[in-house]
mmCIF file of C-alpha atoms in Angstrom:
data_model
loop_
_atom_site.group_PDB
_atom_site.id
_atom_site.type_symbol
_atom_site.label_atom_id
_atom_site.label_comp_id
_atom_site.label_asym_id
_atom_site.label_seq_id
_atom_site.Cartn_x
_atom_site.Cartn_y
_atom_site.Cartn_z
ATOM 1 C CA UNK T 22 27.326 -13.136 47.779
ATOM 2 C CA UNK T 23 24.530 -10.160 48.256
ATOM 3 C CA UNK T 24 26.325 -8.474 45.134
ATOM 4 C CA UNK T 25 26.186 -11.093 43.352
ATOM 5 C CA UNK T 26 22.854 -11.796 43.586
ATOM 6 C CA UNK T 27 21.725 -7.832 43.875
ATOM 7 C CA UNK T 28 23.773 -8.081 40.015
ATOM 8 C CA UNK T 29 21.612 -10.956 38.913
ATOM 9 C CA UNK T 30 18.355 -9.255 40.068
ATOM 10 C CA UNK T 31 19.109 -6.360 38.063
ATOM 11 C CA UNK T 32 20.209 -8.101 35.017
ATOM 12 C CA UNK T 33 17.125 -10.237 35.236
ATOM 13 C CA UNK T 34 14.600 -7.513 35.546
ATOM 14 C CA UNK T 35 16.257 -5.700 32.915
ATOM 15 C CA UNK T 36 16.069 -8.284 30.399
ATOM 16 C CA UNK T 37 12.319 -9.082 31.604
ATOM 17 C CA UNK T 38 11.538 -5.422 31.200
ATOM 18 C CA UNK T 39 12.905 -5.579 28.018
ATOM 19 C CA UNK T 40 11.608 -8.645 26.667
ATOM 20 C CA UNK T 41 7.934 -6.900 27.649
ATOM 21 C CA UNK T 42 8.802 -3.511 25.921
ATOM 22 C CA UNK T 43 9.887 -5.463 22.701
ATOM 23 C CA UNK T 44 6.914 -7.652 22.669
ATOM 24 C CA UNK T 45 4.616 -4.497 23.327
ATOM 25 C CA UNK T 46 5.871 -2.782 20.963
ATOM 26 C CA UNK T 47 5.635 -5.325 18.593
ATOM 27 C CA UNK T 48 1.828 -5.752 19.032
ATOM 28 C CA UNK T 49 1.516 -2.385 18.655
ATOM 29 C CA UNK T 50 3.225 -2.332 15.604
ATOM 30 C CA UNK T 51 1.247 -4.929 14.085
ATOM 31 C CA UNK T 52 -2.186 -3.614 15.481
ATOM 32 C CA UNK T 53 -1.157 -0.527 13.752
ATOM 33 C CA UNK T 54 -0.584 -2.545 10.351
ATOM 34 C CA UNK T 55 -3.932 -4.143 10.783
ATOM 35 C CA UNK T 56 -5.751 -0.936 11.243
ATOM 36 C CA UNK T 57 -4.126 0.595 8.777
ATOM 37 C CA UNK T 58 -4.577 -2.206 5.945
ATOM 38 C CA UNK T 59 -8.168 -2.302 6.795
ATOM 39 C CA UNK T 60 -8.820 1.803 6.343
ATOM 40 C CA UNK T 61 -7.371 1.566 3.820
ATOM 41 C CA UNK T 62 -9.242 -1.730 2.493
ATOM 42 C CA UNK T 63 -12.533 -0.396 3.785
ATOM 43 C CA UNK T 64 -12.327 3.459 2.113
ATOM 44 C CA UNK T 65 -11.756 1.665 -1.360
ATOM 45 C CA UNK T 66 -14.498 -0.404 -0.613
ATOM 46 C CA UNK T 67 -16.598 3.110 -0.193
ATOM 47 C CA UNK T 68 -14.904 4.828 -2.865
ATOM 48 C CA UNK T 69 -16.082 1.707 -5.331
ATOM 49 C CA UNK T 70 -19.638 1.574 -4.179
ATOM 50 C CA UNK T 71 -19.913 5.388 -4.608
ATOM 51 C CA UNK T 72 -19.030 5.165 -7.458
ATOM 52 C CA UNK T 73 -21.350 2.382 -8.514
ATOM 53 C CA UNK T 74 -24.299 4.292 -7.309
ATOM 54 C CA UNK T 75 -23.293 7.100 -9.249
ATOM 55 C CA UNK T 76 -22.894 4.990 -12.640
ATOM 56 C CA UNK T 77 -26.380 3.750 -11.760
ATOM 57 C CA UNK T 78 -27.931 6.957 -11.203
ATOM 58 C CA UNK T 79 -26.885 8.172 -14.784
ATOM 59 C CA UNK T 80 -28.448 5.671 -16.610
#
């Protein structure tokens, strides 16, 4: 009966373990998205009001 249950320990710690790692990595993942989409969103945004001021400045 100890083996058994010694078995079942492991096999419950390693899917625990895993679970975590998958949903870690996951947020990670997605955090990384976010960050990215909004660099991304916000250097346009500089990139458009540069250029703006620029226009403006000519006239």
């Amino acid at each position: 009966m100890n083996t058994f249950m010694a078995i079942l320990s492991q096999l419950f710690w390693g899917v625990t373990v895993g679970a975590l790692s998958a949903a870690f990595s996951t947020l990670a993942k997605g955090l990384a998205t976010i960050v990215g989409i909004g660099g991304v969103g916000w250097y346009s945004l500089k990139r458009r009001r540069e250029r703006r001021g620029r226009i403006g400045r000519k006239d």
